[in-house]
PDB file of C-alpha atoms in Angstrom:
ATOM      1  CA  MET A   1      12.091   2.819  24.024  1.00  0.00           C
ATOM      2  CA  GLY A   2       9.990   0.276  22.170  1.00  0.00           C
ATOM      3  CA  LEU A   3       9.181  -0.062  18.504  1.00  0.00           C
ATOM      4  CA  GLU A   4       7.371   2.902  16.946  1.00  0.00           C
ATOM      5  CA  LEU A   5       5.728   2.889  13.527  1.00  0.00           C
ATOM      6  CA  TYR A   6       4.835   6.222  11.919  1.00  0.00           C
ATOM      7  CA  LEU A   7       2.010   5.492   9.496  1.00  0.00           C
ATOM      8  CA  ASP A   8      -0.786   7.112   7.532  1.00  0.00           C
ATOM      9  CA  LEU A   9      -3.232   4.367   6.547  1.00  0.00           C
ATOM     10  CA  LEU A  10      -4.233   6.229   3.403  1.00  0.00           C
ATOM     11  CA  SER A  11      -0.817   5.100   2.189  1.00  0.00           C
ATOM     12  CA  GLN A  12      -0.562   1.641   0.655  1.00  0.00           C
ATOM     13  CA  PRO A  13       2.957   0.899   2.025  1.00  0.00           C
ATOM     14  CA  CYS A  14       1.842   1.986   5.492  1.00  0.00           C
ATOM     15  CA  ARG A  15      -1.109  -0.399   5.344  1.00  0.00           C
ATOM     16  CA  SER A  16       1.105  -3.338   4.416  1.00  0.00           C
ATOM     17  CA  ILE A  17       3.356  -2.680   7.422  1.00  0.00           C
ATOM     18  CA  TYR A  18       0.392  -2.174   9.757  1.00  0.00           C
ATOM     19  CA  ILE A  19      -1.266  -5.421   8.643  1.00  0.00           C
ATOM     20  CA  PHE A  20       2.000  -7.353   8.802  1.00  0.00           C
ATOM     21  CA  ALA A  21       2.805  -6.164  12.329  1.00  0.00           C
ATOM     22  CA  ARG A  22      -0.706  -6.800  13.646  1.00  0.00           C
ATOM     23  CA  THR A  23      -1.018 -10.208  11.977  1.00  0.00           C
ATOM     24  CA  ASN A  24       2.248 -11.330  13.531  1.00  0.00           C
ATOM     25  CA  ASN A  25       1.497  -9.866  16.981  1.00  0.00           C
ATOM     26  CA  ILE A  26       4.521  -7.586  16.829  1.00  0.00           C
ATOM     27  CA  PRO A  27       4.311  -5.094  19.708  1.00  0.00           C
ATOM     28  CA  PHE A  28       4.562  -1.505  18.490  1.00  0.00           C
ATOM     29  CA  GLU A  29       3.337   1.984  19.225  1.00  0.00           C
ATOM     30  CA  PHE A  30       1.214   3.272  16.347  1.00  0.00           C
ATOM     31  CA  LYS A  31       2.140   6.877  15.594  1.00  0.00           C
ATOM     32  CA  HIS A  32      -0.656   8.230  13.417  1.00  0.00           C
ATOM     33  CA  VAL A  33       0.605  10.653  10.793  1.00  0.00           C
ATOM     34  CA  GLU A  34      -1.976  12.667   8.826  1.00  0.00           C
ATOM     35  CA  LEU A  35       0.093  13.832   5.894  1.00  0.00           C
ATOM     36  CA  PHE A  36      -2.610  15.913   4.222  1.00  0.00           C
ATOM     37  CA  LYS A  37      -3.284  17.926   7.363  1.00  0.00           C
ATOM     38  CA  GLY A  38       0.293  19.056   7.734  1.00  0.00           C
ATOM     39  CA  PRO A  39       2.903  18.464  10.446  1.00  0.00           C
ATOM     40  CA  SER A  40       0.954  20.006  13.335  1.00  0.00           C
ATOM     41  CA  ASN A  41      -1.492  17.107  13.127  1.00  0.00           C
ATOM     42  CA  SER A  42       1.112  14.356  13.177  1.00  0.00           C
ATOM     43  CA  GLU A  43       2.342  12.484  16.227  1.00  0.00           C
ATOM     44  CA  GLY A  44       6.062  12.818  16.810  1.00  0.00           C
ATOM     45  CA  ASP A  45       6.394  15.050  13.780  1.00  0.00           C
ATOM     46  CA  GLY A  46       9.882  16.166  14.715  1.00  0.00           C
ATOM     47  CA  LYS A  47      11.174  12.620  14.674  1.00  0.00           C
ATOM     48  CA  ILE A  48      10.235  12.024  11.052  1.00  0.00           C
ATOM     49  CA  SER A  49      10.897  15.485   9.661  1.00  0.00           C
ATOM     50  CA  LEU A  50      14.283  14.413   8.332  1.00  0.00           C
ATOM     51  CA  LEU A  51      12.692  11.861   6.022  1.00  0.00           C
ATOM     52  CA  LYS A  52       9.619  13.934   5.137  1.00  0.00           C
ATOM     53  CA  LYS A  53       7.517  10.859   4.450  1.00  0.00           C
ATOM     54  CA  VAL A  54       6.013   7.676   5.808  1.00  0.00           C
ATOM     55  CA  PRO A  55       6.286   4.835   6.587  1.00  0.00           C
ATOM     56  CA  VAL A  56       9.035   5.273   9.147  1.00  0.00           C
ATOM     57  CA  LEU A  57      10.182   2.784  11.790  1.00  0.00           C
ATOM     58  CA  LYS A  58      11.939   3.830  14.982  1.00  0.00           C
ATOM     59  CA  ASP A  59      13.422   1.100  17.146  1.00  0.00           C
ATOM     60  CA  GLY A  60      15.218   2.828  19.987  1.00  0.00           C
ATOM     61  CA  ASP A  61      17.790   5.092  18.350  1.00  0.00           C
ATOM     62  CA  PHE A  62      17.512   3.238  15.029  1.00  0.00           C
ATOM     63  CA  THR A  63      15.407   4.799  12.245  1.00  0.00           C
ATOM     64  CA  LEU A  64      14.409   3.077   9.022  1.00  0.00           C
ATOM     65  CA  ALA A  65      12.348   4.163   6.010  1.00  0.00           C
ATOM     66  CA  GLU A  66      11.030   2.446   2.874  1.00  0.00           C
ATOM     67  CA  CYS A  67       8.295  -0.168   2.997  1.00  0.00           C
ATOM     68  CA  THR A  68      10.237  -3.233   1.839  1.00  0.00           C
ATOM     69  CA  ALA A  69      13.160  -2.483   4.156  1.00  0.00           C
ATOM     70  CA  ILE A  70      10.797  -2.145   7.119  1.00  0.00           C
ATOM     71  CA  LEU A  71       8.901  -5.347   6.295  1.00  0.00           C
ATOM     72  CA  LEU A  72      12.148  -7.315   6.015  1.00  0.00           C
ATOM     73  CA  TYR A  73      13.508  -5.801   9.229  1.00  0.00           C
ATOM     74  CA  LEU A  74      10.368  -6.802  11.121  1.00  0.00           C
ATOM     75  CA  SER A  75      10.320 -10.306   9.639  1.00  0.00           C
ATOM     76  CA  ARG A  76      13.935 -10.898  10.657  1.00  0.00           C
ATOM     77  CA  LYS A  77      13.899  -9.262  14.071  1.00  0.00           C
ATOM     78  CA  TYR A  78      10.672 -10.929  15.194  1.00  0.00           C
ATOM     79  CA  ASN A  79      11.318 -14.235  13.426  1.00  0.00           C
ATOM     80  CA  THR A  80       7.901 -14.259  11.759  1.00  0.00           C
ATOM     81  CA  PRO A  81       6.600 -17.467  10.117  1.00  0.00           C
ATOM     82  CA  ASP A  82       8.743 -18.597   7.226  1.00  0.00           C
ATOM     83  CA  HIS A  83       6.018 -18.275   4.586  1.00  0.00           C
ATOM     84  CA  TRP A  84       6.186 -14.465   4.717  1.00  0.00           C
ATOM     85  CA  TYR A  85       9.758 -14.358   3.400  1.00  0.00           C
ATOM     86  CA  PRO A  86      10.822 -17.979   2.898  1.00  0.00           C
ATOM     87  CA  SER A  87      14.203 -19.344   3.874  1.00  0.00           C
ATOM     88  CA  ASP A  88      14.067 -21.514   0.738  1.00  0.00           C
ATOM     89  CA  ILE A  89      16.295 -19.604  -1.688  1.00  0.00           C
ATOM     90  CA  LYS A  90      14.070 -20.147  -4.741  1.00  0.00           C
ATOM     91  CA  LYS A  91      10.850 -19.138  -2.986  1.00  0.00           C
ATOM     92  CA  ARG A  92      12.573 -16.101  -1.504  1.00  0.00           C
ATOM     93  CA  ALA A  93      13.789 -15.183  -4.980  1.00  0.00           C
ATOM     94  CA  GLN A  94      10.173 -15.345  -6.202  1.00  0.00           C
ATOM     95  CA  VAL A  95       9.126 -12.878  -3.511  1.00  0.00           C
ATOM     96  CA  ASP A  96      12.024 -10.609  -4.481  1.00  0.00           C
ATOM     97  CA  GLU A  97      11.083 -10.927  -8.148  1.00  0.00           C
ATOM     98  CA  TYR A  98       7.525  -9.814  -7.511  1.00  0.00           C
ATOM     99  CA  LEU A  99       8.579  -6.908  -5.275  1.00  0.00           C
ATOM    100  CA  SER A 100      10.929  -5.689  -8.013  1.00  0.00           C
ATOM    101  CA  TRP A 101       8.266  -6.008 -10.730  1.00  0.00           C
ATOM    102  CA  HIS A 102       5.570  -4.421  -8.575  1.00  0.00           C
ATOM    103  CA  HIS A 103       7.031  -0.916  -8.483  1.00  0.00           C
ATOM    104  CA  ALA A 104       7.241  -0.459 -12.237  1.00  0.00           C
ATOM    105  CA  ASN A 105       3.855  -2.022 -12.934  1.00  0.00           C
ATOM    106  CA  ILE A 106       1.075  -2.252 -10.333  1.00  0.00           C
ATOM    107  CA  ARG A 107       2.423   0.643  -8.267  1.00  0.00           C
ATOM    108  CA  ALA A 108       3.046   2.709 -11.382  1.00  0.00           C
ATOM    109  CA  ASN A 109      -0.670   2.625 -12.245  1.00  0.00           C
ATOM    110  CA  ALA A 110      -2.971   1.814  -9.326  1.00  0.00           C
ATOM    111  CA  PRO A 111      -2.322   4.953  -7.184  1.00  0.00           C
ATOM    112  CA  LYS A 112      -3.086   7.262 -10.106  1.00  0.00           C
ATOM    113  CA  THR A 113      -6.775   6.388  -9.852  1.00  0.00           C
ATOM    114  CA  MET A 114      -6.885   8.149  -6.484  1.00  0.00           C
ATOM    115  CA  TRP A 115      -4.852  11.069  -7.762  1.00  0.00           C
ATOM    116  CA  ILE A 116      -7.273  11.611 -10.652  1.00  0.00           C
ATOM    117  CA  LYS A 117     -10.562  11.048  -8.840  1.00  0.00           C
ATOM    118  CA  VAL A 118      -9.748  12.552  -5.416  1.00  0.00           C
ATOM    119  CA  LEU A 119      -6.381  14.187  -4.806  1.00  0.00           C
ATOM    120  CA  ILE A 120      -5.946  16.429  -7.849  1.00  0.00           C
ATOM    121  CA  PRO A 121      -9.484  17.860  -7.602  1.00  0.00           C
ATOM    122  CA  LEU A 122      -8.924  18.323  -3.849  1.00  0.00           C
ATOM    123  CA  PHE A 123      -5.579  20.109  -4.223  1.00  0.00           C
ATOM    124  CA  THR A 124      -6.262  22.092  -7.403  1.00  0.00           C
ATOM    125  CA  GLY A 125     -10.025  22.511  -7.382  1.00  0.00           C
ATOM    126  CA  GLN A 126     -10.095  21.198 -10.952  1.00  0.00           C
ATOM    127  CA  PRO A 127     -11.617  17.849 -11.969  1.00  0.00           C
ATOM    128  CA  GLN A 128      -9.561  15.741 -14.340  1.00  0.00           C
ATOM    129  CA  PRO A 129     -10.895  14.728 -17.774  1.00  0.00           C
ATOM    130  CA  SER A 130     -12.297  11.203 -18.031  1.00  0.00           C
ATOM    131  CA  GLU A 131      -9.713  10.426 -20.707  1.00  0.00           C
ATOM    132  CA  LYS A 132      -6.984  10.575 -18.078  1.00  0.00           C
ATOM    133  CA  LEU A 133      -8.707   7.969 -15.937  1.00  0.00           C
ATOM    134  CA  GLN A 134      -9.349   5.759 -18.950  1.00  0.00           C
ATOM    135  CA  GLU A 135      -5.661   5.919 -19.883  1.00  0.00           C
ATOM    136  CA  VAL A 136      -4.619   4.913 -16.360  1.00  0.00           C
ATOM    137  CA  MET A 137      -7.170   2.086 -16.225  1.00  0.00           C
ATOM    138  CA  GLU A 138      -5.876   0.700 -19.512  1.00  0.00           C
ATOM    139  CA  GLY A 139      -2.336   0.649 -18.131  1.00  0.00           C
ATOM    140  CA  LEU A 140      -3.550  -0.974 -14.919  1.00  0.00           C
ATOM    141  CA  SER A 141      -5.511  -3.579 -16.880  1.00  0.00           C
ATOM    142  CA  THR A 142      -2.319  -4.562 -18.704  1.00  0.00           C
ATOM    143  CA  SER A 143      -0.474  -4.892 -15.402  1.00  0.00           C
ATOM    144  CA  LEU A 144      -3.275  -6.972 -13.882  1.00  0.00           C
ATOM    145  CA  LYS A 145      -3.222  -9.338 -16.844  1.00  0.00           C
ATOM    146  CA  GLN A 146       0.508  -9.818 -16.355  1.00  0.00           C
ATOM    147  CA  PHE A 147      -0.002 -10.237 -12.608  1.00  0.00           C
ATOM    148  CA  GLU A 148      -2.523 -13.043 -13.122  1.00  0.00           C
ATOM    149  CA  GLU A 149      -0.645 -14.826 -15.894  1.00  0.00           C
ATOM    150  CA  ARG A 150       2.932 -14.404 -14.719  1.00  0.00           C
ATOM    151  CA  PHE A 151       2.694 -14.422 -10.930  1.00  0.00           C
ATOM    152  CA  LEU A 152      -0.642 -15.778  -9.723  1.00  0.00           C
ATOM    153  CA  GLN A 153      -1.275 -18.406 -12.414  1.00  0.00           C
ATOM    154  CA  ASP A 154      -3.303 -21.253 -10.851  1.00  0.00           C
ATOM    155  CA  LYS A 155      -1.770 -20.906  -7.368  1.00  0.00           C
ATOM    156  CA  ALA A 156      -3.512 -19.860  -4.166  1.00  0.00           C
ATOM    157  CA  PHE A 157      -0.925 -17.140  -3.545  1.00  0.00           C
ATOM    158  CA  ILE A 158       1.918 -15.605  -5.524  1.00  0.00           C
ATOM    159  CA  ILE A 159       4.576 -18.117  -4.504  1.00  0.00           C
ATOM    160  CA  GLY A 160       2.383 -21.115  -3.720  1.00  0.00           C
ATOM    161  CA  SER A 161      -0.008 -22.322  -1.068  1.00  0.00           C
ATOM    162  CA  GLU A 162       0.750 -19.702   1.608  1.00  0.00           C
ATOM    163  CA  ILE A 163       0.675 -15.938   1.791  1.00  0.00           C
ATOM    164  CA  SER A 164       3.933 -13.998   1.514  1.00  0.00           C
ATOM    165  CA  LEU A 165       5.102 -10.397   1.609  1.00  0.00           C
ATOM    166  CA  ALA A 166       4.497 -10.304  -2.141  1.00  0.00           C
ATOM    167  CA  ASP A 167       0.748 -10.867  -1.701  1.00  0.00           C
ATOM    168  CA  LEU A 168       0.531  -8.279   1.053  1.00  0.00           C
ATOM    169  CA  VAL A 169       2.322  -5.586  -0.949  1.00  0.00           C
ATOM    170  CA  ALA A 170       0.139  -6.367  -3.969  1.00  0.00           C
ATOM    171  CA  ILE A 171      -3.242  -6.348  -2.248  1.00  0.00           C
ATOM    172  CA  VAL A 172      -2.853  -3.018  -0.456  1.00  0.00           C
ATOM    173  CA  GLU A 173      -1.937  -1.393  -3.767  1.00  0.00           C
ATOM    174  CA  LEU A 174      -4.932  -2.878  -5.557  1.00  0.00           C
ATOM    175  CA  MET A 175      -7.337  -1.623  -2.898  1.00  0.00           C
ATOM    176  CA  GLN A 176      -6.459   1.963  -3.843  1.00  0.00           C
ATOM    177  CA  PRO A 177      -8.595   1.930  -7.036  1.00  0.00           C
ATOM    178  CA  VAL A 178     -11.393   0.125  -5.177  1.00  0.00           C
ATOM    179  CA  GLY A 179     -11.525   2.967  -2.660  1.00  0.00           C
ATOM    180  CA  VAL A 180     -12.274   5.520  -5.385  1.00  0.00           C
ATOM    181  CA  GLY A 181     -14.927   3.421  -7.106  1.00  0.00           C
ATOM    182  CA  CYS A 182     -12.825   1.549  -9.676  1.00  0.00           C
ATOM    183  CA  ASP A 183     -13.584  -2.074  -8.846  1.00  0.00           C
ATOM    184  CA  ILE A 184     -10.725  -3.838 -10.574  1.00  0.00           C
ATOM    185  CA  PHE A 185     -11.777  -7.209  -9.106  1.00  0.00           C
ATOM    186  CA  GLU A 186     -15.105  -7.208 -10.951  1.00  0.00           C
ATOM    187  CA  ASP A 187     -15.054  -9.581 -13.932  1.00  0.00           C
ATOM    188  CA  ARG A 188     -11.740 -11.009 -12.761  1.00  0.00           C
ATOM    189  CA  PRO A 189     -12.745 -14.151 -10.817  1.00  0.00           C
ATOM    190  CA  ARG A 190      -9.198 -15.449 -10.364  1.00  0.00           C
ATOM    191  CA  LEU A 191      -8.102 -12.112  -8.918  1.00  0.00           C
ATOM    192  CA  MET A 192     -11.200 -11.939  -6.721  1.00  0.00           C
ATOM    193  CA  GLU A 193     -10.570 -15.401  -5.279  1.00  0.00           C
ATOM    194  CA  TRP A 194      -6.971 -14.438  -4.545  1.00  0.00           C
ATOM    195  CA  ARG A 195      -8.168 -11.310  -2.725  1.00  0.00           C
ATOM    196  CA  ARG A 196     -10.574 -13.414  -0.651  1.00  0.00           C
ATOM    197  CA  ARG A 197      -7.757 -15.767   0.343  1.00  0.00           C
ATOM    198  CA  VAL A 198      -5.487 -12.856   1.325  1.00  0.00           C
ATOM    199  CA  GLU A 199      -8.261 -11.354   3.450  1.00  0.00           C
ATOM    200  CA  GLU A 200      -8.779 -14.676   5.222  1.00  0.00           C
ATOM    201  CA  ALA A 201      -5.040 -15.184   5.721  1.00  0.00           C
ATOM    202  CA  VAL A 202      -4.599 -11.885   7.582  1.00  0.00           C
ATOM    203  CA  GLY A 203      -8.092 -11.830   9.081  1.00  0.00           C
ATOM    204  CA  LYS A 204     -11.035  -9.993   7.566  1.00  0.00           C
ATOM    205  CA  GLU A 205     -11.511  -7.718  10.569  1.00  0.00           C
ATOM    206  CA  LEU A 206      -7.911  -6.503  10.450  1.00  0.00           C
ATOM    207  CA  PHE A 207      -8.005  -6.215   6.652  1.00  0.00           C
ATOM    208  CA  PHE A 208     -11.019  -3.915   6.645  1.00  0.00           C
ATOM    209  CA  GLN A 209      -9.810  -1.977   9.673  1.00  0.00           C
ATOM    210  CA  ALA A 210      -6.590  -1.167   7.821  1.00  0.00           C
ATOM    211  CA  HIS A 211      -8.547  -0.172   4.696  1.00  0.00           C
ATOM    212  CA  GLU A 212     -11.303   1.789   6.439  1.00  0.00           C
ATOM    213  CA  MET A 213      -9.859   5.174   5.484  1.00  0.00           C
ATOM    214  CA  ILE A 214      -9.294   4.343   1.817  1.00  0.00           C
ATOM    215  CA  LEU A 215     -12.750   2.772   1.506  1.00  0.00           C
ATOM    216  CA  ASN A 216     -14.198   6.036   2.862  1.00  0.00           C
ATOM    217  CA  ILE A 217     -11.894   8.268   0.847  1.00  0.00           C
ATOM    218  CA  LYS A 218     -14.713  10.663  -0.108  1.00  0.00           C
ATOM    219  CA  GLU A 219     -14.583  11.995   3.446  1.00  0.00           C
ATOM    220  CA  LEU A 220     -11.146  13.377   2.617  1.00  0.00           C
ATOM    221  CA  SER A 221     -12.841  16.216   0.753  1.00  0.00           C
ATOM    222  CA  ASN A 222     -14.106  17.540   4.103  1.00  0.00           C
ATOM    223  CA  ILE A 223     -10.709  17.961   5.767  1.00  0.00           C
ATOM    224  CA  GLN A 224      -8.709  21.154   5.953  1.00  0.00           C
ATOM    225  CA  ILE A 225      -5.586  20.777   3.833  1.00  0.00           C
ATOM    226  CA  ASP A 226      -2.435  22.439   5.115  1.00  0.00           C
ATOM    227  CA  PRO A 227      -2.039  25.485   2.793  1.00  0.00           C
ATOM    228  CA  GLN A 228       1.711  25.048   2.323  1.00  0.00           C
ATOM    229  CA  LEU A 229       1.246  21.365   1.533  1.00  0.00           C
ATOM    230  CA  LYS A 230      -1.499  22.236  -0.941  1.00  0.00           C
ATOM    231  CA  GLU A 231       0.707  24.771  -2.699  1.00  0.00           C
ATOM    232  CA  HIS A 232       3.571  22.273  -2.888  1.00  0.00           C
ATOM    233  CA  LEU A 233       1.654  19.148  -3.928  1.00  0.00           C
ATOM    234  CA  ALA A 234      -0.738  20.534  -6.551  1.00  0.00           C
ATOM    235  CA  PRO A 235       1.934  21.024  -9.268  1.00  0.00           C
ATOM    236  CA  VAL A 236       3.692  17.795  -8.244  1.00  0.00           C
ATOM    237  CA  LEU A 237       0.521  15.733  -8.709  1.00  0.00           C
ATOM    238  CA  MET A 238      -0.200  17.355 -12.063  1.00  0.00           C
ATOM    239  CA  LYS A 239       3.349  16.671 -13.255  1.00  0.00           C
ATOM    240  CA  MET A 240       3.136  13.001 -12.247  1.00  0.00           C
ATOM    241  CA  LEU A 241       0.209  12.464 -14.596  1.00  0.00           C
ATOM    242  CA  LYS A 242       1.956  13.875 -17.670  1.00  0.00           C
TER     243      LYS A 242
END
């Protein structure tokens, strides 16, 4: 059995793995998982039921979850170019530093824009007050300021002149607000130039292919949500915003 990647490209972590694998010509079988449609619409559903989420990697009889773990596994197994996760101990530490900071900052705010504008109305039938979105955008703005001043500074990429896993994890997260009409790159020229460089580094065609679903997120309102999933997720999403 070859490498299998179970991914839903609406998910930011899944997009980072998809882009990384394609950019580095890693051979894999793409198992498309449509989480919002329920298990009957997912390829190989039984194989990932234990973990109940994506992304998931299966390499023969070996199964691995969690985005960072999968990215590092792929980089090591397929000996990808050093700039992704540098052998230089200080540069590698900078990648690790960003990945640690990312979860409590960018990732803590950016996804909520989609929850407020798309997912909560879809799962509950109730639109969210504009104050909620404003609160989230203020938190995200603080994180973006820190991102530019602490990590990006005047460099081309987060750790220097070449793209790394840190840039990839960051950009897929920041495309989530863009997909729901919150253009966080507007009026941020340094951030916009960084995005352009990331797109060019991975290839614009691949970048927009990976983000096609999130950039057309309004079409999600037309799908049939699995009733059990809807019943389970509605209160969870509401609780996450409190």
